mmCIF file of C-alpha atoms in Angstrom:
data_model
loop_
_atom_site.group_PDB
_atom_site.id
_atom_site.type_symbol
_atom_site.label_atom_id
_atom_site.label_comp_id
_atom_site.label_asym_id
_atom_site.label_seq_id
_atom_site.Cartn_x
_atom_site.Cartn_y
_atom_site.Cartn_z
ATOM 1 C CA MET N 1 -6.219 18.248 -4.765
ATOM 2 C CA GLY N 2 -4.388 14.948 -5.331
ATOM 3 C CA ARG N 3 -1.246 14.191 -3.642
ATOM 4 C CA PRO N 4 2.077 14.615 -5.908
ATOM 5 C CA SER N 5 3.556 11.610 -7.266
ATOM 6 C CA GLN N 6 6.655 9.982 -5.804
ATOM 7 C CA GLU N 7 8.412 10.513 -8.982
ATOM 8 C CA ASN N 8 8.915 14.183 -8.097
ATOM 9 C CA ASN N 9 10.957 13.094 -5.141
ATOM 10 C CA ASN N 10 12.630 10.215 -6.684
ATOM 11 C CA PRO N 11 16.429 9.909 -6.064
ATOM 12 C CA THR N 12 18.356 8.556 -8.991
ATOM 13 C CA PHE N 13 20.488 5.452 -8.851
ATOM 14 C CA SER N 14 23.519 4.058 -10.829
ATOM 15 C CA ASN N 15 22.969 1.960 -13.831
ATOM 16 C CA GLU N 16 25.429 -0.440 -12.442
ATOM 17 C CA PRO N 17 23.345 -3.003 -10.618
ATOM 18 C CA SER N 18 25.746 -3.668 -7.777
ATOM 19 C CA ILE N 19 26.073 0.009 -7.074
ATOM 20 C CA ALA N 20 22.282 0.726 -7.412
ATOM 21 C CA LEU N 21 21.845 -2.020 -4.954
ATOM 22 C CA GLU N 22 23.906 -0.312 -2.349
ATOM 23 C CA GLU N 23 22.151 2.809 -2.910
ATOM 24 C CA MET N 24 18.738 1.417 -2.767
ATOM 25 C CA MET N 25 19.319 -0.546 0.309
ATOM 26 C CA VAL N 26 20.297 2.720 2.060
ATOM 27 C CA HIS N 27 17.355 4.532 0.616
ATOM 28 C CA TYR N 28 14.680 1.966 0.934
ATOM 29 C CA GLY N 29 16.016 -0.890 3.141
ATOM 30 C CA THR N 30 14.118 0.187 6.360
ATOM 31 C CA LEU N 31 10.895 1.042 4.368
ATOM 32 C CA VAL N 32 10.908 -2.393 2.583
ATOM 33 C CA LEU N 33 11.583 -4.239 5.929
ATOM 34 C CA ARG N 34 8.719 -2.350 7.557
ATOM 35 C CA THR N 35 6.468 -2.849 4.841
ATOM 36 C CA ALA N 36 7.220 -6.573 4.920
ATOM 37 C CA TYR N 37 6.685 -6.647 8.597
ATOM 38 C CA PHE N 38 3.238 -4.830 8.273
ATOM 39 C CA TYR N 39 2.128 -7.458 5.687
ATOM 40 C CA VAL N 40 3.469 -10.700 7.341
ATOM 41 C CA GLY N 41 3.503 -9.766 10.981
ATOM 42 C CA ASP N 42 6.656 -11.621 11.660
ATOM 43 C CA GLN N 43 10.054 -10.018 12.142
ATOM 44 C CA TYR N 44 12.128 -13.036 10.953
ATOM 45 C CA LEU N 45 9.877 -13.568 7.945
ATOM 46 C CA ALA N 46 10.019 -9.910 7.231
ATOM 47 C CA GLU N 47 13.779 -10.109 7.174
ATOM 48 C CA ASP N 48 13.573 -12.903 4.675
ATOM 49 C CA VAL N 49 11.263 -10.976 2.531
ATOM 50 C CA SER N 50 13.408 -7.936 2.606
ATOM 51 C CA GLN N 51 16.487 -9.807 1.484
ATOM 52 C CA GLU N 52 14.563 -11.366 -1.266
ATOM 53 C CA VAL N 53 13.230 -8.231 -2.397
ATOM 54 C CA PHE N 54 16.797 -6.520 -2.740
ATOM 55 C CA PHE N 55 17.995 -9.677 -4.459
ATOM 56 C CA ARG N 56 15.148 -9.315 -6.973
ATOM 57 C CA VAL N 57 15.728 -5.560 -7.398
ATOM 58 C CA TYR N 58 19.442 -6.413 -8.105
ATOM 59 C CA ARG N 59 18.716 -9.027 -10.580
ATOM 60 C CA ASN N 60 16.183 -7.086 -12.486
ATOM 61 C CA TRP N 61 17.517 -3.479 -12.154
ATOM 62 C CA LYS N 62 18.691 -3.413 -15.934
ATOM 63 C CA LYS N 63 15.177 -4.209 -16.960
ATOM 64 C CA PHE N 64 13.484 -1.494 -14.811
ATOM 65 C CA ARG N 65 12.005 0.843 -17.529
ATOM 66 C CA GLY N 66 10.966 3.646 -15.110
ATOM 67 C CA ASP N 67 7.326 3.282 -15.773
ATOM 68 C CA SER N 68 6.770 4.142 -12.033
ATOM 69 C CA SER N 69 9.027 5.471 -9.387
ATOM 70 C CA VAL N 70 11.726 3.303 -8.162
ATOM 71 C CA LYS N 71 9.927 3.372 -4.805
ATOM 72 C CA THR N 72 6.723 2.070 -6.160
ATOM 73 C CA TRP N 73 8.589 -0.523 -8.181
ATOM 74 C CA ILE N 74 10.309 -1.846 -4.981
ATOM 75 C CA ILE N 75 7.286 -1.655 -2.748
ATOM 76 C CA LYS N 76 5.305 -3.713 -5.422
ATOM 77 C CA ILE N 77 7.836 -6.332 -5.360
ATOM 78 C CA THR N 78 7.853 -6.383 -1.655
ATOM 79 C CA ILE N 79 4.131 -6.938 -1.507
ATOM 80 C CA ASN N 80 4.493 -9.715 -4.316
ATOM 81 C CA VAL N 81 7.267 -11.341 -2.246
ATOM 82 C CA CYS N 82 5.177 -11.172 0.837
ATOM 83 C CA ARG N 83 2.449 -13.166 -1.061
ATOM 84 C CA ASP N 84 5.080 -15.613 -2.307
ATOM 85 C CA LYS N 85 6.077 -16.315 1.218
ATOM 86 C CA LEU N 86 2.742 -16.627 2.550
ATOM 87 C CA LYS N 87 2.048 -19.177 -0.283
ATOM 88 C CA LEU N 88 -1.340 -17.995 -1.313
ATOM 89 C CA LYS N 89 -2.540 -18.098 -4.861
ATOM 90 C CA SER N 90 -3.688 -15.001 -6.793
ATOM 91 C CA THR N 91 -4.647 -14.364 -10.388
ATOM 92 C CA ASN N 92 -4.128 -11.624 -12.890
ATOM 93 C CA GLU N 93 -7.987 -11.653 -13.691
ATOM 94 C CA LYS N 94 -9.191 -10.889 -10.266
ATOM 95 C CA PRO N 95 -8.201 -8.059 -8.210
ATOM 96 C CA ILE N 96 -5.577 -9.138 -5.608
ATOM 97 C CA ASP N 97 -7.158 -9.369 -2.266
ATOM 98 C CA PRO N 98 -4.846 -8.081 0.395
ATOM 99 C CA SER N 99 -7.063 -9.736 3.160
ATOM 100 C CA SER N 100 -5.694 -13.039 1.695
ATOM 101 C CA ILE N 101 -2.246 -12.307 2.592
ATOM 102 C CA ASN N 102 -2.510 -10.584 5.883
ATOM 103 C CA LEU N 103 -2.654 -12.874 8.688
ATOM 104 C CA ASP N 104 -3.905 -10.396 11.128
ATOM 105 C CA PHE N 105 -0.665 -10.255 12.927
ATOM 106 C CA ALA N 106 -1.912 -7.508 15.212
ATOM 107 C CA TYR N 107 -3.204 -10.406 17.508
ATOM 108 C CA SER N 108 0.081 -12.127 17.702
ATOM 109 C CA LEU N 109 2.571 -9.324 18.208
ATOM 110 C CA GLU N 110 4.872 -9.423 20.920
ATOM 111 C CA GLU N 111 3.340 -8.575 24.447
ATOM 112 C CA GLU N 112 5.518 -5.444 24.821
ATOM 113 C CA VAL N 113 4.182 -4.158 21.494
ATOM 114 C CA MET N 114 0.662 -4.836 22.375
ATOM 115 C CA LYS N 115 0.991 -2.888 25.491
ATOM 116 C CA LYS N 116 2.414 0.092 23.591
ATOM 117 C CA MET N 117 -0.238 -0.309 21.004
ATOM 118 C CA SER N 118 -2.967 0.259 23.705
ATOM 119 C CA ASN N 119 -1.459 3.837 24.153
ATOM 120 C CA THR N 120 -1.714 4.836 20.482
ATOM 121 C CA LYS N 121 -4.508 7.141 19.392
ATOM 122 C CA LEU N 122 -4.837 5.901 15.838
ATOM 123 C CA LEU N 123 -2.752 2.849 15.306
ATOM 124 C CA LYS N 124 -4.622 0.374 17.411
ATOM 125 C CA HIS N 125 -7.793 1.245 15.558
ATOM 126 C CA VAL N 126 -6.101 0.929 12.255
ATOM 127 C CA LEU N 127 -4.805 -2.680 12.918
ATOM 128 C CA ASN N 128 -8.411 -3.709 13.974
ATOM 129 C CA LEU N 129 -9.782 -2.726 10.615
ATOM 130 C CA PRO N 130 -10.398 -5.376 7.806
ATOM 131 C CA THR N 131 -7.213 -5.886 6.168
ATOM 132 C CA HIS N 132 -7.760 -4.129 2.929
ATOM 133 C CA TYR N 133 -8.647 -1.091 4.663
ATOM 134 C CA ARG N 134 -5.503 -1.383 6.815
ATOM 135 C CA GLU N 135 -3.423 -1.813 3.632
ATOM 136 C CA VAL N 136 -4.646 1.358 1.790
ATOM 137 C CA LEU N 137 -4.373 3.294 5.055
ATOM 138 C CA TYR N 138 -0.643 2.149 5.338
ATOM 139 C CA LEU N 139 0.079 2.781 1.723
ATOM 140 C CA TYR N 140 -1.328 6.303 1.888
ATOM 141 C CA TYR N 141 -0.392 7.558 5.169
ATOM 142 C CA TYR N 142 2.831 5.572 5.941
ATOM 143 C CA LEU N 143 4.437 5.246 2.466
ATOM 144 C CA GLU N 144 2.689 8.467 1.355
ATOM 145 C CA PHE N 145 1.725 7.242 -2.013
ATOM 146 C CA ASN N 146 -1.166 8.712 -3.945
ATOM 147 C CA THR N 147 -4.149 6.746 -5.292
ATOM 148 C CA VAL N 148 -2.498 6.139 -8.756
ATOM 149 C CA GLU N 149 0.621 4.666 -7.146
ATOM 150 C CA ILE N 150 -1.482 2.576 -4.688
ATOM 151 C CA ALA N 151 -3.458 1.258 -7.532
ATOM 152 C CA LYS N 152 -0.085 0.110 -9.255
ATOM 153 C CA VAL N 153 1.386 -1.276 -5.917
ATOM 154 C CA ALA N 154 -1.778 -3.155 -4.762
ATOM 155 C CA ALA N 155 -2.722 -4.165 -8.422
ATOM 156 C CA ILE N 156 -6.272 -2.815 -7.988
ATOM 157 C CA PRO N 157 -8.268 -0.130 -9.910
ATOM 158 C CA GLU N 158 -7.736 3.399 -8.782
ATOM 159 C CA GLY N 159 -11.452 3.691 -8.281
ATOM 160 C CA THR N 160 -11.230 0.790 -5.803
ATOM 161 C CA VAL N 161 -8.500 2.501 -3.905
ATOM 162 C CA ARG N 162 -10.371 5.770 -3.516
ATOM 163 C CA GLY N 163 -13.405 3.767 -2.362
ATOM 164 C CA ARG N 164 -11.616 1.845 0.235
ATOM 165 C CA LEU N 165 -9.781 5.026 1.403
ATOM 166 C CA VAL N 166 -13.202 6.804 1.989
ATOM 167 C CA ARG N 167 -14.572 3.677 3.780
ATOM 168 C CA ALA N 168 -11.306 3.196 5.788
ATOM 169 C CA ARG N 169 -11.320 6.704 6.997
ATOM 170 C CA ASN N 170 -15.021 6.444 7.873
ATOM 171 C CA LEU N 171 -14.452 3.333 9.900
ATOM 172 C CA LEU N 172 -11.543 4.689 11.595
ATOM 173 C CA SER N 173 -13.608 7.963 12.437
ATOM 174 C CA GLN N 174 -16.352 5.674 13.838
ATOM 175 C CA SER N 175 -13.903 3.879 15.979
ATOM 176 C CA LEU N 176 -12.340 7.028 17.400
ATOM 177 C CA GLU N 177 -15.768 8.357 18.157
ATOM 178 C CA LYS N 178 -16.788 5.317 19.769
ATOM 179 C CA GLU N 179 -13.698 5.223 22.139
ATOM 180 C CA GLU N 180 -14.302 8.763 22.879
ATOM 181 C CA HIS N 181 -17.870 7.967 23.749
ATOM 182 C CA ASP N 182 -17.078 5.178 25.917
ATOM 183 C CA LYS N 183 -14.609 7.243 28.055
ATOM 184 C CA MET R 1 -4.726 23.693 0.777
ATOM 185 C CA SER R 2 -4.089 20.951 2.933
ATOM 186 C CA ASP R 3 -6.088 17.735 3.114
ATOM 187 C CA PRO R 4 -8.241 17.869 6.443
ATOM 188 C CA GLN R 5 -8.272 14.161 6.372
ATOM 189 C CA LYS R 6 -4.588 13.977 6.096
ATOM 190 C CA ASP R 7 -4.158 16.250 9.035
ATOM 191 C CA LYS R 8 -6.381 14.175 11.234
ATOM 192 C CA PHE R 9 -4.619 10.981 10.400
ATOM 193 C CA SER R 10 -1.043 12.206 9.986
ATOM 194 C CA LYS R 11 0.109 11.117 13.254
ATOM 195 C CA LEU R 12 -0.423 7.537 12.118
ATOM 196 C CA LYS R 13 3.049 7.504 10.733
ATOM 197 C CA ASP R 14 4.607 8.694 14.021
ATOM 198 C CA GLU R 15 2.771 6.175 15.918
ATOM 199 C CA ALA R 16 3.779 3.421 13.525
ATOM 200 C CA ASP R 17 7.374 4.434 13.727
ATOM 201 C CA GLN R 18 7.354 4.579 17.579
ATOM 202 C CA VAL R 19 5.387 1.581 18.352
ATOM 203 C CA LEU R 20 4.912 -0.794 15.402
ATOM 204 C CA PHE R 21 8.275 -0.385 13.891
ATOM 205 C CA GLU R 22 10.512 0.353 16.781
ATOM 206 C CA ASN R 23 13.708 -1.645 16.179
ATOM 207 C CA ILE R 24 12.515 -2.672 12.716
ATOM 208 C CA ASP R 25 15.556 -1.273 10.812
ATOM 209 C CA PHE R 26 17.428 -2.743 7.880
ATOM 210 C CA ASN R 27 20.904 -3.151 9.472
ATOM 211 C CA GLU R 28 24.200 -3.983 8.124
ATOM 212 C CA GLU R 29 23.816 -7.835 8.775
ATOM 213 C CA MET R 30 20.962 -7.872 6.441
ATOM 214 C CA LYS R 31 22.797 -5.730 3.806
ATOM 215 C CA GLU R 32 25.599 -8.214 3.837
ATOM 216 C CA LYS R 33 23.152 -11.140 3.286
ATOM 217 C CA VAL R 34 21.946 -9.386 0.296
ATOM 218 C CA ARG R 35 25.310 -8.726 -0.984
ATOM 219 C CA ALA R 36 26.536 -12.306 -0.428
ATOM 220 C CA ARG R 37 23.435 -13.814 -2.374
ATOM 221 C CA ALA R 38 24.312 -11.118 -5.284
ATOM 222 C CA ARG R 39 27.915 -12.194 -5.354
ATOM 223 C CA ALA R 40 26.768 -15.894 -5.454
ATOM 224 C CA ASN R 41 24.489 -15.081 -8.315
ATOM 225 C CA GLN R 42 27.470 -13.470 -10.103
ATOM 226 C CA LEU R 43 29.579 -16.322 -9.590
ATOM 227 C CA ASN R 44 27.095 -18.893 -11.069
ATOM 228 C CA LYS R 45 26.641 -16.885 -13.980
ATOM 229 C CA ARG R 46 30.320 -16.783 -14.738
ATOM 230 C CA LYS R 47 30.532 -20.667 -14.317
ATOM 231 C CA LEU R 48 27.722 -21.067 -16.711
ATOM 232 C CA ILE R 49 29.168 -18.567 -19.359
ATOM 233 C CA ALA R 50 32.384 -20.549 -19.636
ATOM 234 C CA PRO R 51 30.716 -23.669 -21.385
ATOM 235 C CA ILE R 52 28.885 -21.416 -23.611
ATOM 236 C CA GLY R 53 32.137 -19.577 -24.675
ATOM 237 C CA ASN R 54 33.420 -23.028 -25.503
ATOM 238 C CA TRP R 55 30.418 -23.933 -27.459
ATOM 239 C CA HIS R 56 30.988 -20.785 -29.485
ATOM 240 C CA ARG R 57 34.638 -21.645 -30.113
ATOM 241 C CA LEU R 58 33.638 -25.313 -31.112
ATOM 242 C CA SER R 59 30.892 -24.012 -33.424
ATOM 243 C CA ALA R 60 33.385 -21.682 -35.021
ATOM 244 C CA ILE R 61 35.773 -24.409 -35.616
ATOM 245 C CA GLY R 62 33.093 -26.814 -36.886
ATOM 246 C CA ALA R 63 31.818 -24.194 -39.324
ATOM 247 C CA VAL R 64 35.461 -23.582 -40.648
ATOM 248 C CA ALA R 65 36.102 -27.365 -40.786
ATOM 249 C CA ALA R 66 32.691 -27.792 -42.663
ATOM 250 C CA VAL R 67 33.882 -25.053 -45.283
ATOM 251 C CA VAL R 68 37.311 -26.690 -45.725
ATOM 252 C CA LEU R 69 35.988 -30.199 -45.879
ATOM 253 C CA VAL R 70 32.723 -29.391 -47.823
ATOM 254 C CA SER R 71 33.514 -31.717 -50.584
ATOM 255 C CA LEU R 72 33.489 -34.861 -48.180
ATOM 256 C CA SER R 73 30.001 -35.130 -47.280
ATOM 257 C CA THR R 74 26.914 -32.665 -46.900
ATOM 258 C CA TRP R 75 24.970 -34.833 -44.729
ATOM 259 C CA ILE R 76 27.778 -35.036 -42.123
ATOM 260 C CA PHE R 77 27.954 -31.239 -41.967
ATOM 261 C CA LEU R 78 24.284 -31.007 -41.368
ATOM 262 C CA ASP R 79 24.061 -33.556 -38.659
ATOM 263 C CA ARG R 80 26.957 -31.942 -36.689
ATOM 264 C CA GLU R 81 25.182 -28.716 -36.902
ATOM 265 C CA LYS R 82 21.984 -30.076 -35.644
ATOM 266 C CA ASP R 83 23.862 -31.914 -32.902
ATOM 267 C CA LEU R 84 25.676 -28.775 -31.955
ATOM 268 C CA ALA R 85 22.242 -26.748 -32.145
ATOM 269 C CA GLU R 86 20.620 -29.274 -29.767
ATOM 270 C CA ASN R 87 23.373 -29.074 -27.288
ATOM 271 C CA GLY R 88 23.568 -25.364 -27.482
ATOM 272 C CA ALA R 89 19.903 -25.015 -26.887
ATOM 273 C CA SER R 90 19.866 -27.103 -23.968
ATOM 274 C CA GLU R 91 22.717 -25.245 -22.486
ATOM 275 C CA PHE R 92 20.952 -21.963 -23.166
ATOM 276 C CA SER R 93 17.847 -23.126 -21.696
ATOM 277 C CA THR R 94 19.623 -24.022 -18.566
ATOM 278 C CA PHE R 95 21.539 -20.821 -18.510
ATOM 279 C CA SER R 96 18.434 -18.557 -19.318
ATOM 280 C CA ASN R 97 16.105 -20.279 -16.908
ATOM 281 C CA ASP R 98 15.686 -17.878 -13.947
ATOM 282 C CA SER R 99 16.722 -19.562 -10.921
ATOM 283 C CA PRO R 100 13.557 -20.695 -9.071
ATOM 284 C CA ASN R 101 13.102 -18.856 -5.754
ATOM 285 C CA SER R 102 15.494 -20.618 -3.659
ATOM 286 C CA ASN R 103 15.225 -20.773 0.095
ATOM 287 C CA LEU R 104 16.910 -17.860 1.611
ATOM 288 C CA THR R 105 19.995 -18.688 3.631
ATOM 289 C CA ALA R 106 18.213 -19.254 7.000
ATOM 290 C CA GLY R 107 19.110 -16.931 9.604
ATOM 291 C CA SER R 108 19.866 -18.342 13.125
ATOM 292 C CA ASN R 109 16.518 -16.846 14.241
ATOM 293 C CA GLU R 110 14.249 -17.938 11.569
ATOM 294 C CA ILE R 111 10.953 -19.367 12.469
ATOM 295 C CA LYS R 112 10.745 -23.089 11.468
ATOM 296 C CA LYS R 113 8.117 -24.233 9.272
ATOM 297 C CA TRP R 114 7.059 -27.844 8.151
ATOM 298 C CA GLU R 115 4.293 -29.364 6.403
ATOM 299 C CA VAL R 116 2.169 -32.298 7.611
ATOM 300 C CA LYS R 117 -0.474 -34.236 5.540
ATOM 301 C CA THR R 118 -3.321 -34.649 7.952
ATOM 302 C CA GLN R 119 -5.301 -33.253 10.740
ATOM 303 C CA ASP R 120 -4.338 -36.240 12.876
ATOM 304 C CA GLU R 121 -0.672 -35.179 12.852
ATOM 305 C CA VAL R 122 -1.706 -31.611 13.842
ATOM 306 C CA ARG R 123 -3.857 -33.057 16.651
ATOM 307 C CA GLN R 124 -0.854 -34.959 17.975
ATOM 308 C CA LEU R 125 1.260 -31.887 18.170
ATOM 309 C CA LEU R 126 -1.387 -29.503 19.470
ATOM 310 C CA THR R 127 -3.951 -31.590 21.643
ATOM 311 C CA GLU R 128 -5.800 -28.656 22.906
ATOM 312 C CA VAL R 129 -6.866 -26.643 19.727
ATOM 313 C CA LEU R 130 -9.998 -26.978 17.690
ATOM 314 C CA LEU R 131 -9.806 -28.195 14.360
ATOM 315 C CA PRO R 132 -12.317 -27.732 11.404
ATOM 316 C CA ASN R 133 -14.664 -30.505 10.179
ATOM 317 C CA TYR R 134 -16.028 -28.777 7.143
ATOM 318 C CA THR R 135 -14.449 -28.017 3.817
ATOM 319 C CA VAL R 136 -16.252 -25.789 1.381
ATOM 320 C CA GLU R 137 -17.751 -27.793 -1.328
ATOM 321 C CA ALA R 138 -15.474 -28.453 -4.334
ATOM 322 C CA PHE R 139 -12.264 -27.122 -2.564
ATOM 323 C CA GLN R 140 -9.295 -29.271 -1.838
ATOM 324 C CA GLN R 141 -7.042 -28.995 0.972
ATOM 325 C CA GLU R 142 -3.587 -28.115 -0.443
ATOM 326 C CA ARG R 143 -1.411 -27.840 2.343
ATOM 327 C CA ILE R 144 -1.027 -27.880 6.193
ATOM 328 C CA GLN R 145 1.817 -25.864 7.410
ATOM 329 C CA LEU R 146 3.007 -25.738 11.077
ATOM 330 C CA GLN R 147 5.092 -22.854 12.212
ATOM 331 C CA GLY R 148 7.133 -22.480 15.543
ATOM 332 C CA ASN R 149 10.427 -22.838 17.340
ATOM 333 C CA SER R 150 10.181 -26.550 17.120
ATOM 334 C CA LYS R 151 7.708 -29.426 16.762
ATOM 335 C CA ASP R 152 7.176 -29.363 20.612
ATOM 336 C CA ASP R 153 6.576 -25.594 20.406
ATOM 337 C CA VAL R 154 4.225 -25.018 17.560
ATOM 338 C CA ASP R 155 2.631 -21.421 17.514
ATOM 339 C CA ARG R 156 0.550 -21.558 14.304
ATOM 340 C CA VAL R 157 -1.137 -24.062 11.881
ATOM 341 C CA VAL R 158 -2.051 -22.828 8.394
ATOM 342 C CA PHE R 159 -4.630 -24.833 6.377
ATOM 343 C CA THR R 160 -4.680 -23.775 2.603
ATOM 344 C CA TYR R 161 -7.626 -24.860 0.350
ATOM 345 C CA VAL R 162 -7.811 -24.208 -3.169
ATOM 346 C CA LEU R 163 -10.272 -24.514 -6.097
ATOM 347 C CA LYS R 164 -8.773 -23.483 -9.425
ATOM 348 C CA ASN R 165 -8.028 -19.799 -8.934
ATOM 349 C CA LYS R 166 -9.839 -19.491 -5.793
ATOM 350 C CA SER R 167 -8.429 -20.160 -2.300
ATOM 351 C CA TYR R 168 -9.103 -19.735 1.366
ATOM 352 C CA ILE R 169 -6.931 -20.337 4.447
ATOM 353 C CA ILE R 170 -7.580 -21.269 8.083
ATOM 354 C CA ILE R 171 -5.167 -20.143 10.694
ATOM 355 C CA VAL R 172 -5.003 -21.589 14.277
ATOM 356 C CA GLU R 173 -2.387 -19.721 16.292
ATOM 357 C CA LYS R 174 -1.502 -19.127 19.785
ATOM 358 C CA ASP R 175 -2.955 -15.709 21.127
ATOM 359 C CA GLU R 176 -3.076 -14.538 24.547
ATOM 360 C CA GLY R 177 -3.750 -10.888 23.763
ATOM 361 C CA GLN R 178 -7.064 -11.454 22.315
ATOM 362 C CA LEU R 179 -7.490 -7.939 20.767
ATOM 363 C CA LYS R 180 -10.906 -7.788 19.256
ATOM 364 C CA PRO R 181 -11.330 -6.479 15.786
ATOM 365 C CA ILE R 182 -13.398 -3.307 15.418
ATOM 366 C CA GLY R 183 -15.764 -2.696 12.391
ATOM 367 C CA PHE R 184 -16.659 -6.463 12.150
ATOM 368 C CA GLU R 185 -20.095 -7.947 12.492
ATOM 369 C CA GLN R 186 -20.450 -10.013 15.525
ATOM 370 C CA VAL R 187 -21.956 -13.382 15.004
ATOM 371 C CA ASP R 188 -22.760 -16.507 17.214
ATOM 372 C CA LEU R 189 -20.640 -19.441 16.651
ATOM 373 C CA ASN R 190 -22.177 -22.185 18.987
ATOM 374 C CA GLY R 191 -21.978 -19.940 21.945
ATOM 375 C CA VAL R 192 -18.470 -18.132 20.935
ATOM 376 C CA ILE R 193 -18.539 -14.645 19.470
ATOM 377 C CA GLY R 194 -17.161 -14.518 16.045
ATOM 378 C CA TYR R 195 -16.153 -11.476 14.089
ATOM 379 C CA LEU R 196 -17.110 -11.283 10.556
ATOM 380 C CA ASN R 197 -16.318 -9.113 7.548
ATOM 381 C CA ALA R 198 -17.399 -9.940 4.050
ATOM 382 C CA GLU R 199 -16.858 -7.834 1.000
ATOM 383 C CA LYS R 200 -17.677 -8.808 -2.562
ATOM 384 C CA GLU R 201 -16.192 -12.389 -2.826
ATOM 385 C CA MET R 202 -14.027 -12.207 0.213
ATOM 386 C CA THR R 203 -14.769 -13.218 3.664
ATOM 387 C CA GLU R 204 -13.002 -12.915 6.960
ATOM 388 C CA LEU R 205 -13.969 -14.431 10.120
ATOM 389 C CA HIS R 206 -12.266 -14.438 13.504
ATOM 390 C CA PHE R 207 -12.970 -15.987 16.778
ATOM 391 C CA TYR R 208 -11.008 -16.727 20.115
ATOM 392 C CA LYS R 209 -11.209 -19.601 22.415
ATOM 393 C CA GLU R 210 -8.882 -20.563 25.219
ATOM 394 C CA ASN R 211 -5.871 -18.624 24.122
ATOM 395 C CA TYR R 212 -6.105 -19.456 20.633
ATOM 396 C CA HIS R 213 -7.056 -17.175 17.731
ATOM 397 C CA TYR R 214 -8.881 -18.797 14.710
ATOM 398 C CA LEU R 215 -9.167 -17.130 11.397
ATOM 399 C CA ILE R 216 -10.971 -18.120 8.273
ATOM 400 C CA ASN R 217 -10.106 -15.794 5.379
ATOM 401 C CA GLY R 218 -10.350 -16.013 1.673
ATOM 402 C CA MET R 219 -12.602 -16.249 -1.413
ATOM 403 C CA ILE R 220 -15.649 -17.979 0.077
ATOM 404 C CA SER R 221 -19.033 -16.977 1.065
ATOM 405 C CA GLN R 222 -20.243 -15.731 4.528
ATOM 406 C CA GLU R 223 -22.258 -18.939 4.795
ATOM 407 C CA ASP R 224 -19.437 -21.073 4.147
ATOM 408 C CA ALA R 225 -17.142 -19.198 6.431
ATOM 409 C CA LEU R 226 -19.788 -19.683 9.146
ATOM 410 C CA LYS R 227 -20.209 -23.347 8.439
ATOM 411 C CA ILE R 228 -16.475 -23.885 8.837
ATOM 412 C CA ALA R 229 -16.310 -22.015 12.104
ATOM 413 C CA ARG R 230 -19.151 -23.771 13.383
ATOM 414 C CA SER R 231 -17.550 -27.079 12.405
ATOM 415 C CA PHE R 232 -14.564 -26.698 14.574
ATOM 416 C CA HIS R 233 -14.364 -29.339 17.407
#
């Protein structure tokens, strides 16, 4: 069975942009910051991104039509700002390729985080996957989007999302089995 | 019925919160920066509305004057309206233009970034790194960006190449962890192990040498990525 949409759990926000901004920063501030960190791999850049995201949310709040949940909308803005900040081109004609925006930050994380990473069961394997598989796993398991929402957020067809999820899980399983076998 | 795959990987969120996102929280200081920017945006809008308010008043006065003085000359009225319309349009276009994404107020801890024009400049700052000698056919180098605490402490170089709607990047960055990717094909790059993944039009290739991580990533073929990697010197 599919996962329910975020819209069922969607909090409502004031129509007044300045009030809605405060409410949304409380609800989604950390989620936006962590998503930005996941994509750009740099804490300071992630802070820049998150501030820019909420400024854009504030500026465009009155134009938000509710075609998607607020969370989906905000995360989509976050991913777009990450791409802007990383200054890579993308087009509307082709599927946006996440691997072109993620700079494999896992390899330049602080030493302390790297040490902790080695003790994780799943995360270290996820971060070693190709970037477009990391992305769908993050959007599905961490942000708890369903495949329709992931398609909207990542601007790729839903079929592609499903395919990547299947492949990502398979790769993750293989990686876990290999580690188990090597012990 | 629960999704068995979800159960198997459900601890991923917990691990991410505990390890990757530890201390990554949207705090009051960040909220205040957003508020300050929103306030500044409101202030700018009010400053721009005032001249437009004046324009409306002038336009109304001009129309009344034109009606009262209609017998004087029809062409003077038309010329004034045209003049007011042109001035108004330029004000509106200035007002309605979305502000271009401006640089955010730099936090005191922001990583510095700057651009250079040539590889030679990169070489002067980073004498020990390898740099690519091959550019994929028809692509143009668009930008070389350096990142770090200062020009004496550069952590990363990003080369960007574009061809119409396609692009690829090359990243050279300090990396002492050398955590190797899993799920990638291993390739030989003149005696150095490379880690290659290619899917449809996208290729990603990593290699490590002497505490540096090299990444080639973008809309190029495997063959081109390998040529780039083997051209580093």
